[in-house]
PDB file of C-alpha atoms and ligand atoms in Angstrom:
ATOM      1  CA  UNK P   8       0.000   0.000   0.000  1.00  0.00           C
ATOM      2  CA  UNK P   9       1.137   3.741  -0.146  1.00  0.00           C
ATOM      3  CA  UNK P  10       1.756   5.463   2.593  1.00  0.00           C
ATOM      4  CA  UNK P  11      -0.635   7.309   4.838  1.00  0.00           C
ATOM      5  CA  UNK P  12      -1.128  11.132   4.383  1.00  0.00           C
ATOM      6  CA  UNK P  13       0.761  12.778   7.331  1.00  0.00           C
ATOM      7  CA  UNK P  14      -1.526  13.538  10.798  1.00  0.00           C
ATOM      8  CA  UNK P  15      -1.518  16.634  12.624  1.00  0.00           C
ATOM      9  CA  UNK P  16      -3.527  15.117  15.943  1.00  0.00           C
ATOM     10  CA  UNK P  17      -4.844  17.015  18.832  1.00  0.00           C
ATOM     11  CA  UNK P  18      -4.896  15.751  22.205  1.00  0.00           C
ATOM     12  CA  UNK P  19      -7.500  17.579  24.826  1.00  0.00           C
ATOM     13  CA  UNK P  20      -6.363  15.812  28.148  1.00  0.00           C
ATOM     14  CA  UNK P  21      -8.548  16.687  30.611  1.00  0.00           C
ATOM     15  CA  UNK P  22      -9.652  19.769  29.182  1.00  0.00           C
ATOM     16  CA  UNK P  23     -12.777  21.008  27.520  1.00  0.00           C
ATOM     17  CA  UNK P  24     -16.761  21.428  27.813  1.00  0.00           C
ATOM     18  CA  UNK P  25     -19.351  21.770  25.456  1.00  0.00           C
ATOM     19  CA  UNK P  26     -18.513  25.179  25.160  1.00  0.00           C
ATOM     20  CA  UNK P  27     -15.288  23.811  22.982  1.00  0.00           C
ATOM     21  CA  UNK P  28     -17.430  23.125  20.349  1.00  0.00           C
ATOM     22  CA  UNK P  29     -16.893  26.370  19.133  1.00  0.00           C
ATOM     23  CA  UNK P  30     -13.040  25.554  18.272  1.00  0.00           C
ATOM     24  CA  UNK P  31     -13.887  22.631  16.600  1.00  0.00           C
ATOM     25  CA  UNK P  32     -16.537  24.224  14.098  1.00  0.00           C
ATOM     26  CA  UNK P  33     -13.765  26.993  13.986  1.00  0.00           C
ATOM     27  CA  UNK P  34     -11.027  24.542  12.863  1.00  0.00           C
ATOM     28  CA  UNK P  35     -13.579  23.103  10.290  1.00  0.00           C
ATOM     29  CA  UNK P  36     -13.942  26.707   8.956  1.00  0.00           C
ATOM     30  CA  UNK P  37     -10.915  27.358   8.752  1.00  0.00           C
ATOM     31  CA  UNK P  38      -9.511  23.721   6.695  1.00  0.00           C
ATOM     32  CA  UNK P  39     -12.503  24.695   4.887  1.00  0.00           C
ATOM     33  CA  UNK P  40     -11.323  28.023   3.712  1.00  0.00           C
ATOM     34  CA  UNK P  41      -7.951  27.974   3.192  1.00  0.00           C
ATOM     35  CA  UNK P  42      -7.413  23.937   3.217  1.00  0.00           C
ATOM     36  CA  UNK P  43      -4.796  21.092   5.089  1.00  0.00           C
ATOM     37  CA  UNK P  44      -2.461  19.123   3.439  1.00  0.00           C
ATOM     38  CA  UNK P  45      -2.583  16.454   6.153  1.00  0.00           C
ATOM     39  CA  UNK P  46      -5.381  14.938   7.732  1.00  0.00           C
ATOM     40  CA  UNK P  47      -6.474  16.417  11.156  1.00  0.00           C
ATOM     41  CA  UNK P  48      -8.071  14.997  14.339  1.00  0.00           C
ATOM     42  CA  UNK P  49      -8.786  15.809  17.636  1.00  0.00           C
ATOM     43  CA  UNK P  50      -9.096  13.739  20.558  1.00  0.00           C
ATOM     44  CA  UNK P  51     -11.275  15.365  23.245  1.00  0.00           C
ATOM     45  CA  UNK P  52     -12.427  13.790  26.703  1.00  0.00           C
ATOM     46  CA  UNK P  53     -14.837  10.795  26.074  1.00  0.00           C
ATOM     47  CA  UNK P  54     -17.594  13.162  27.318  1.00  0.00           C
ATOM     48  CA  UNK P  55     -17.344  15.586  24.475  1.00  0.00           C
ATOM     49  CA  UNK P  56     -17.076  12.918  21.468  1.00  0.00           C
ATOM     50  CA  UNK P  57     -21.013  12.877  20.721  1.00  0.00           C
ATOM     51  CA  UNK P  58     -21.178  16.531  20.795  1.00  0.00           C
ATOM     52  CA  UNK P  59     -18.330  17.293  18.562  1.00  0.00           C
ATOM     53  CA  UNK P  60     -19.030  14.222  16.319  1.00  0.00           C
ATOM     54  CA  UNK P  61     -22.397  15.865  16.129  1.00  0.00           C
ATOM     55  CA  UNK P  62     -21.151  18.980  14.620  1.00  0.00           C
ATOM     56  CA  UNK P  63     -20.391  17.326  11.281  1.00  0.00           C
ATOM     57  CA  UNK P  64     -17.183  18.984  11.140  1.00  0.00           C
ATOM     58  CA  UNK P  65     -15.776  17.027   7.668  1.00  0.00           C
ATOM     59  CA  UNK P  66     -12.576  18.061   8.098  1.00  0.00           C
ATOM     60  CA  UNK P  67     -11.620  17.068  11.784  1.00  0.00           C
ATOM     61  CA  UNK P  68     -12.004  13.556  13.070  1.00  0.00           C
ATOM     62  CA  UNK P  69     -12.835  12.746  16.307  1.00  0.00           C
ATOM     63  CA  UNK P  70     -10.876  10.190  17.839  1.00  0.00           C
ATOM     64  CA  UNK P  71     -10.662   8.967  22.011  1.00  0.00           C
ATOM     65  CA  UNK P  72      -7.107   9.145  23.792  1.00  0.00           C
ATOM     66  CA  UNK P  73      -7.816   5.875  25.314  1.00  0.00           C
ATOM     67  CA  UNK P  74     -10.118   2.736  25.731  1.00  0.00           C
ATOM     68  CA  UNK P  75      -9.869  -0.400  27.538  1.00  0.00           C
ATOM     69  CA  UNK P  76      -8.482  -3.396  26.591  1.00  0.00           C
ATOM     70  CA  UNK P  77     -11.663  -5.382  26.991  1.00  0.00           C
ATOM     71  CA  UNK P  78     -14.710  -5.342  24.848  1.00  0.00           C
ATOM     72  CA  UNK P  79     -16.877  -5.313  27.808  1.00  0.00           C
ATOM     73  CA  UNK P  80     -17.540  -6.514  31.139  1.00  0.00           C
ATOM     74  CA  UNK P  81     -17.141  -5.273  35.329  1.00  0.00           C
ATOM     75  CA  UNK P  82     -14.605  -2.418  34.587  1.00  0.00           C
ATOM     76  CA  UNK P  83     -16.049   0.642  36.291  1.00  0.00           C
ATOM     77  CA  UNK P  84     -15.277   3.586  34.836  1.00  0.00           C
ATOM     78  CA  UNK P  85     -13.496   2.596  31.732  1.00  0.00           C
ATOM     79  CA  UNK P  86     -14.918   2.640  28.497  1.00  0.00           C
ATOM     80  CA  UNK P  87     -13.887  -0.055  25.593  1.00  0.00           C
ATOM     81  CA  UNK P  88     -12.998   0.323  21.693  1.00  0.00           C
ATOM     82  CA  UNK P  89     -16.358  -1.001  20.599  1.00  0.00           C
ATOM     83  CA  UNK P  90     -18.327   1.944  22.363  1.00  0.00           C
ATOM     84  CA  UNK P  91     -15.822   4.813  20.818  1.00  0.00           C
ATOM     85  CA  UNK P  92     -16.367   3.091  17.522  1.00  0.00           C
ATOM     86  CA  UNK P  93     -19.690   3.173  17.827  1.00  0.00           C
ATOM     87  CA  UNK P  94     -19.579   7.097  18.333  1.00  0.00           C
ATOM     88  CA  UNK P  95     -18.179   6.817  15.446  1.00  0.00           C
ATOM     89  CA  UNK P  96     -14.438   7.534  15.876  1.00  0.00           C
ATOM     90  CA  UNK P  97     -11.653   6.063  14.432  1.00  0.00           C
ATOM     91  CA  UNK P  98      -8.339   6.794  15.921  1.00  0.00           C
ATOM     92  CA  UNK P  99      -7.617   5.850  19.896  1.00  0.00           C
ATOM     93  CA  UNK P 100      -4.544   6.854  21.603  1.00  0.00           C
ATOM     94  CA  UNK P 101      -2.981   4.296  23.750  1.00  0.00           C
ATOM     95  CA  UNK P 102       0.295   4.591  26.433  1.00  0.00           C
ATOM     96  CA  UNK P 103       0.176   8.386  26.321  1.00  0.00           C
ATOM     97  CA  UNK P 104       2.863   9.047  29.085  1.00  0.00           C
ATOM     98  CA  UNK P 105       0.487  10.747  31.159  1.00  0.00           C
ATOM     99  CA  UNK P 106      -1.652   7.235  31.311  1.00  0.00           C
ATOM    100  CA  UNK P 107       2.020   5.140  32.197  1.00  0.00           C
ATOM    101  CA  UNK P 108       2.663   7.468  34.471  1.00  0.00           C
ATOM    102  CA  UNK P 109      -0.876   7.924  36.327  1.00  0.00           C
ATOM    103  CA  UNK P 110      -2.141   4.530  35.684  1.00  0.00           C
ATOM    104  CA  UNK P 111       0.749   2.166  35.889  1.00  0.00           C
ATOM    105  CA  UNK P 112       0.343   1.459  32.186  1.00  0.00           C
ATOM    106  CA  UNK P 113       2.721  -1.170  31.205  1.00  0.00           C
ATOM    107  CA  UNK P 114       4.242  -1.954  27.689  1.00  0.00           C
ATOM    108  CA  UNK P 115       2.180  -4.915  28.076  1.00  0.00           C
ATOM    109  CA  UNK P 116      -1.315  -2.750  28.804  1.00  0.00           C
ATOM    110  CA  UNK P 117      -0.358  -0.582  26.361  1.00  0.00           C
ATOM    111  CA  UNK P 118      -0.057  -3.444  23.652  1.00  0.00           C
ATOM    112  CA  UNK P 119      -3.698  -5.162  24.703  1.00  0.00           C
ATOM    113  CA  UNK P 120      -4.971  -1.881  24.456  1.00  0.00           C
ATOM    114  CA  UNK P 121      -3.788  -1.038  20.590  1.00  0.00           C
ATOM    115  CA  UNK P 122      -4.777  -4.485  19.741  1.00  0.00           C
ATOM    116  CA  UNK P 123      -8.426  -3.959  21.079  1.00  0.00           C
ATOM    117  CA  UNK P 124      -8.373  -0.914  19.377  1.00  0.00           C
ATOM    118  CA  UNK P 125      -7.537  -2.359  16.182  1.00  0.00           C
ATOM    119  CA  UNK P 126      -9.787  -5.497  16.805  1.00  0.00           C
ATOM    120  CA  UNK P 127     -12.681  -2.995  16.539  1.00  0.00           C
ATOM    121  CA  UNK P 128     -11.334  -1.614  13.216  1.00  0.00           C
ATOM    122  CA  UNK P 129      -9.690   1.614  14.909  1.00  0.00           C
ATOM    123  CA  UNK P 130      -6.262   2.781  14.533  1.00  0.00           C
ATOM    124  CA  UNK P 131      -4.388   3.034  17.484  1.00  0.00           C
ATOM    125  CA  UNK P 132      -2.133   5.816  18.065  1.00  0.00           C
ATOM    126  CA  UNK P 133       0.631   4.071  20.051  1.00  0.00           C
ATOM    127  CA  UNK P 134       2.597   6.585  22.348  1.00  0.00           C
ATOM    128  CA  UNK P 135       6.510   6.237  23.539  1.00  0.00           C
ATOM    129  CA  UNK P 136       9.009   8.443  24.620  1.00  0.00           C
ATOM    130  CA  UNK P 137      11.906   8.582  27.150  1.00  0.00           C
ATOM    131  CA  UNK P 138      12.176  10.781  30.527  1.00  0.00           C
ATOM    132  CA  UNK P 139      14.671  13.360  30.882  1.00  0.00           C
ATOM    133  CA  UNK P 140      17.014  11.022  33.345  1.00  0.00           C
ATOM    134  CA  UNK P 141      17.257   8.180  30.517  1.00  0.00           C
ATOM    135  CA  UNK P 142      17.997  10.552  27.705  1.00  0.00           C
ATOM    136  CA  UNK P 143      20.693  11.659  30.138  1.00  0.00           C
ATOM    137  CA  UNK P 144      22.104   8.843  30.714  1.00  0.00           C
ATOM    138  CA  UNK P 145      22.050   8.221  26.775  1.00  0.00           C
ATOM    139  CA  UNK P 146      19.402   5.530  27.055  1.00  0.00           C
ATOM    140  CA  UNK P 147      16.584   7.329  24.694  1.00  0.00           C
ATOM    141  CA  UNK P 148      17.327   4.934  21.680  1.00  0.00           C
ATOM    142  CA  UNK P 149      17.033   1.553  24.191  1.00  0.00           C
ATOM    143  CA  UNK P 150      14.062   3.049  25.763  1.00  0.00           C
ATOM    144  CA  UNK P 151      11.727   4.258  23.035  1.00  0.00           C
ATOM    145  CA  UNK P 152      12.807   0.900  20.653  1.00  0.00           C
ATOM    146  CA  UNK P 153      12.104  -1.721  23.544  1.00  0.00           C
ATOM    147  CA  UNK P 154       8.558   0.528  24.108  1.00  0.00           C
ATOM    148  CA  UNK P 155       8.194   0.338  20.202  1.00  0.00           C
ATOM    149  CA  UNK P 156       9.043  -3.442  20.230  1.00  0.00           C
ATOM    150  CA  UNK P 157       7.006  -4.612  23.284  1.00  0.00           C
ATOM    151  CA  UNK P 158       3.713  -1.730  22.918  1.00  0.00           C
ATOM    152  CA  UNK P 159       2.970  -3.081  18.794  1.00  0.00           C
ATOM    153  CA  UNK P 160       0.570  -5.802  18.408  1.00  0.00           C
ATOM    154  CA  UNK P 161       1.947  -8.526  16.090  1.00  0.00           C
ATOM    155  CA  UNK P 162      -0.487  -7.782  13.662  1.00  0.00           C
ATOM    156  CA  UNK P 163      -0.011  -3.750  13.198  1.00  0.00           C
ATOM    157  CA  UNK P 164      -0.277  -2.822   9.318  1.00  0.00           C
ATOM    158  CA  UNK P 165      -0.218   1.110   8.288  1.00  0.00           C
ATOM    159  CA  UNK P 166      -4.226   0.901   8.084  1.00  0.00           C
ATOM    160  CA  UNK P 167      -4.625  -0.128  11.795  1.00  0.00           C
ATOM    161  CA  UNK P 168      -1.589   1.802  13.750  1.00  0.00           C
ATOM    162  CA  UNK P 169       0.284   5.070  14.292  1.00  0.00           C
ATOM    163  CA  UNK P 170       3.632   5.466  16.174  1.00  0.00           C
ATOM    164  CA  UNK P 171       3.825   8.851  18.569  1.00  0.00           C
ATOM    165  CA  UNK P 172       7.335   9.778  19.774  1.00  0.00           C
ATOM    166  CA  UNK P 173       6.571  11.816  22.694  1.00  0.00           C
ATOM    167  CA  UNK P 174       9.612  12.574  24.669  1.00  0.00           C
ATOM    168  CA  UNK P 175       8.357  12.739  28.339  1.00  0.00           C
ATOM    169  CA  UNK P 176      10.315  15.674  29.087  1.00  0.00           C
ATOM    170  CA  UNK P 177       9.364  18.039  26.431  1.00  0.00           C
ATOM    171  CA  UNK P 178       5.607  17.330  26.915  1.00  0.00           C
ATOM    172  CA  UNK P 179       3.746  20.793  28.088  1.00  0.00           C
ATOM    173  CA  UNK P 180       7.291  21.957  29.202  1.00  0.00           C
ATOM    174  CA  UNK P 181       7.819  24.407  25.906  1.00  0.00           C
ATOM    175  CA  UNK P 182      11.175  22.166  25.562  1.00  0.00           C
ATOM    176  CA  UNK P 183      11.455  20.171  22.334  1.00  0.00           C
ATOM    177  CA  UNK P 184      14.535  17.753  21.148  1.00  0.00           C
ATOM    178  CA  UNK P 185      16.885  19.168  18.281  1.00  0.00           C
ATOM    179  CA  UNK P 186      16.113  18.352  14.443  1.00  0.00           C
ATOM    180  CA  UNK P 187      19.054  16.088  14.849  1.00  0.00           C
ATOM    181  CA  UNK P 188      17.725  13.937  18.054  1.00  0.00           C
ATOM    182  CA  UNK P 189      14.277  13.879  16.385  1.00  0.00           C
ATOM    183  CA  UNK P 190      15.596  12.562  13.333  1.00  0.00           C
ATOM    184  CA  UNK P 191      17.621   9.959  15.336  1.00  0.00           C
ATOM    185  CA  UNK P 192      14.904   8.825  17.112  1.00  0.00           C
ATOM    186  CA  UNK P 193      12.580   8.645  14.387  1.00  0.00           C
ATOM    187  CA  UNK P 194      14.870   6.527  12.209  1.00  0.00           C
ATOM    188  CA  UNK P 195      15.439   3.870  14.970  1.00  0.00           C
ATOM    189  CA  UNK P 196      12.154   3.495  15.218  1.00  0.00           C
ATOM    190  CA  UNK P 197      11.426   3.369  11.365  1.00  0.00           C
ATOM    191  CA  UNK P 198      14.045   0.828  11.493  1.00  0.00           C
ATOM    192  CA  UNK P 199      12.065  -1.377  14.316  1.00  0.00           C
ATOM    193  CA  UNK P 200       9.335  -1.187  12.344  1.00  0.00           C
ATOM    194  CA  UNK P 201      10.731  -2.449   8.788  1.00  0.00           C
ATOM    195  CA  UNK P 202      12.662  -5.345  10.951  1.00  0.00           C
ATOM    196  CA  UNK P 203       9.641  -6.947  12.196  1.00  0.00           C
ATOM    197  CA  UNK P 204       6.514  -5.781   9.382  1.00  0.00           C
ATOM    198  CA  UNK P 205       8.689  -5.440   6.218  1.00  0.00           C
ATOM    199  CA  UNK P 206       8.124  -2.818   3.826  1.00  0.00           C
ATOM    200  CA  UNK P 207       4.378  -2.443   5.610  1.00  0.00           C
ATOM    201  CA  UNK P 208       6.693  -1.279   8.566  1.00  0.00           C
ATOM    202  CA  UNK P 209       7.887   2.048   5.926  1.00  0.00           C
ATOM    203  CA  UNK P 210       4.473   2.984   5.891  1.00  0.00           C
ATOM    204  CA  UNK P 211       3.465   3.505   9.509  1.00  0.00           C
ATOM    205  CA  UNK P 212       2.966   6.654  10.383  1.00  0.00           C
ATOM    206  CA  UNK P 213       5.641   8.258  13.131  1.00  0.00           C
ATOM    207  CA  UNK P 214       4.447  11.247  14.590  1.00  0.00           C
ATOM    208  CA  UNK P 215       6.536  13.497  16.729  1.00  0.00           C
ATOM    209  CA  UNK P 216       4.776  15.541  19.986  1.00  0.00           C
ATOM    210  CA  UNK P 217       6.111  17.094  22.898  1.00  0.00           C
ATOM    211  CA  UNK P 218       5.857  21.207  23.101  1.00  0.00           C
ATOM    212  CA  UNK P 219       4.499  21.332  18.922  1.00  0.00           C
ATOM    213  CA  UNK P 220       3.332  24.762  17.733  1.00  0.00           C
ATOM    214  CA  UNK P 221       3.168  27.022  14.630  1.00  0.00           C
ATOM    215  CA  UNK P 222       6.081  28.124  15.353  1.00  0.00           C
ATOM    216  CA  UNK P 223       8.357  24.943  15.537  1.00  0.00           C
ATOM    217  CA  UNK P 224       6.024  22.642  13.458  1.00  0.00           C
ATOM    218  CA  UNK P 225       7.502  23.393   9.999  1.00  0.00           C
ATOM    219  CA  UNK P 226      11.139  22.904  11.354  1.00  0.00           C
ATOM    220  CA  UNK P 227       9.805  19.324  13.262  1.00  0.00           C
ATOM    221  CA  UNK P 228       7.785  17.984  10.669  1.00  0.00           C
ATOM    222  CA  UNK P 229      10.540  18.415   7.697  1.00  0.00           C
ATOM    223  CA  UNK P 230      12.513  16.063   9.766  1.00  0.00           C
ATOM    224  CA  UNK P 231      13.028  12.643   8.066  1.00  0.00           C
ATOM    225  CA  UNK P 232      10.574   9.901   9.253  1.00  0.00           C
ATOM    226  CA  UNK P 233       8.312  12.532  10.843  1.00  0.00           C
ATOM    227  CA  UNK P 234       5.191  12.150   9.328  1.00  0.00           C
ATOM    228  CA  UNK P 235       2.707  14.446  11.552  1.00  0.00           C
ATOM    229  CA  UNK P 236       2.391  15.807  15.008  1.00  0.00           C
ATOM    230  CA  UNK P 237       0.519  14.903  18.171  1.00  0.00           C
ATOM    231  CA  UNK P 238       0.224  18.146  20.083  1.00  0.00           C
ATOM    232  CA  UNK P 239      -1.698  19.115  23.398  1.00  0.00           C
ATOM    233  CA  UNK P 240      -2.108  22.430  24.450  1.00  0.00           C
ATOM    234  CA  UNK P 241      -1.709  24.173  21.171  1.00  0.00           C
ATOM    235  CA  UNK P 242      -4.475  21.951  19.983  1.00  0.00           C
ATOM    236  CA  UNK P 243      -7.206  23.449  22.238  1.00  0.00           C
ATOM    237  CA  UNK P 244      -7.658  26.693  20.060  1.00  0.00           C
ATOM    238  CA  UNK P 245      -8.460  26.213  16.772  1.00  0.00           C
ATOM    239  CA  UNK P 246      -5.994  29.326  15.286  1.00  0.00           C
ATOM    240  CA  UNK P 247      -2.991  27.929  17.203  1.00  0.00           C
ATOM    241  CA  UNK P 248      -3.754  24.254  15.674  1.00  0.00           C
ATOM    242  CA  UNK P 249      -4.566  25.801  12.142  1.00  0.00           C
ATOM    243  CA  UNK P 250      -0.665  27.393  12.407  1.00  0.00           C
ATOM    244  CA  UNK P 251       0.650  23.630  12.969  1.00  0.00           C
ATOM    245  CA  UNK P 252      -1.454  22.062  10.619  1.00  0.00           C
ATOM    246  CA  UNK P 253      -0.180  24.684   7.437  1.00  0.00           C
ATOM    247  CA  UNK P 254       3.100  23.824   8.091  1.00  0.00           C
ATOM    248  CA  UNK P 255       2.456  21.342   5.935  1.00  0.00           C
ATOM    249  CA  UNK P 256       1.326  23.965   2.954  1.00  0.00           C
ATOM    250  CA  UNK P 257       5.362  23.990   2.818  1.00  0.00           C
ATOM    251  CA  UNK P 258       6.004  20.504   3.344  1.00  0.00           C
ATOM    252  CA  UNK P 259       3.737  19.237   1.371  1.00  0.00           C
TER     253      UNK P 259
HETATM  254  P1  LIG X  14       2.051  19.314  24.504  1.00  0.00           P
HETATM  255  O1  LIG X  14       1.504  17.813  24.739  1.00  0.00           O
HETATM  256  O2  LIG X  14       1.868  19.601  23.026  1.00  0.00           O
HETATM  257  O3  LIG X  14       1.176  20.168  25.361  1.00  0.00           O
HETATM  258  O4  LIG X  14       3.489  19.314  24.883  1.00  0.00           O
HETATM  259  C1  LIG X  14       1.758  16.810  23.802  1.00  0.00           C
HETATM  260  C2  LIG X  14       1.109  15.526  24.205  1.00  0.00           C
HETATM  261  O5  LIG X  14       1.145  15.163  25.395  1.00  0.00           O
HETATM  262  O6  LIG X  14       0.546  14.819  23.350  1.00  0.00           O
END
């Protein structure tokens, strides 16, 4: 297959109420106008999917930044893949940092997860990244390829699975790795990827995130193997996204 179109993803954490609406029928005003060269979706909290699926917005997916890794069952308070795809989304984040951090999420979570995602036909957005203390102590490239390697489902194909590098230490911080790290970073992971799903392993999407905004995106996303962005909290106002997003009116 060829590959994906680059994916400039928002990711709402805990943030937003219906009043957010606004920014999405904002953002869909905007593509609308003056057009994207990448596809664009935001992830909101599960309790504003309906409403902003309900908006129609045809340029923005909506997409969930997490879902269990059972279909159903006695899980209080979680909510699985089949319900977000029934809302009709598409994309689910799994193993954001935040989520191994404040939920103990293992590699091994973070792989069940992904694969329930894509059992329901979604594409998982599979997050890694190093802290500050291992990319001190050189350990980035170990960390974010063994995450890579033991996160992936066996069965991941460029349809069913997206790759976020997310360097723990540059998330919401306003830091962000050189060109140069990115690019190494990226390329191991490429190269995990072609090892162990061939040339279907060239055409999974890698997106970079950690600190992305208008005014780093075009430098970020010319970097080799970076195919989009996943950004948080330049993603909650529609103009700030719209700057990321046409960085790509350059790339192309
Ligand atoms: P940030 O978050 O863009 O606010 O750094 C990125 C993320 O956590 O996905």
């Amino acid at each position: 297959m060829t590959a994906p179109k680059a994916l400039v993803a928002g990711n709402w954490k805990m943030n937003g109420l219906k009043a957010a609406t606004s920014e999405i029928n904002r953002l869909n005003d905007l593509i609308n106008e003056k057009g994207a060269k990448c596809d664009v979706l935001i992830c909101p909290p599960f309790t504003l999917i309906s409403t902003l699926v309900d908006t129609g917005a045809k340029h923005v997916a909506i997409g969930a930044q997490d879902c269990h890794m059972n279909v159903s069952g006695a899980h209080t308070g979680d909510i699985s893949a089949e319900m977000i795809k029934e809302l009709g989304c598409d994309h689910i984040i799994v193993g954001h940092s935040e989520r191994r951090a404040d939920h103990a999420e293992s590699n091994e979570t973070v792989k069940a997860k992904a694969a329930a995602a894509q059992a329901q036909g979604a594409i998982a957005i599979i997050c890694v990244g190093e802290t500050i203390d291992e990319r001190e102590a050189g350990k980035a490239l170990d960390i974010v390829t063994s995450q890579v390697k033991a996160s992936i489902p066996d069965d991941a194909t460029a349809d069913n699975t997206i790759i976020a590098y997310e360097p723990v230490w540059a998330i919401g911080t306003g830091k962000v790795p050189t060109a140069a790290d990115v690019e190494e970073v990226h390329a191991a992971v490429r190269d995990v990827l072609i090892d162990r799903f061939g040339s279907a392993g060239d055409n999974i999407n890698i997106l970079y995130g950690g600190s992305v905004k208008a005014s780093n995106a075009n430098e970020l996303m010319s970097v080799a193997n970076v195919n989009g962005a996943l950004v948080g909290g330049a993603s909650l106002k529609a103009d700030d996204f719209y700057g990321i997003i046409s960085a790509y009116d350059q790339i192309g």
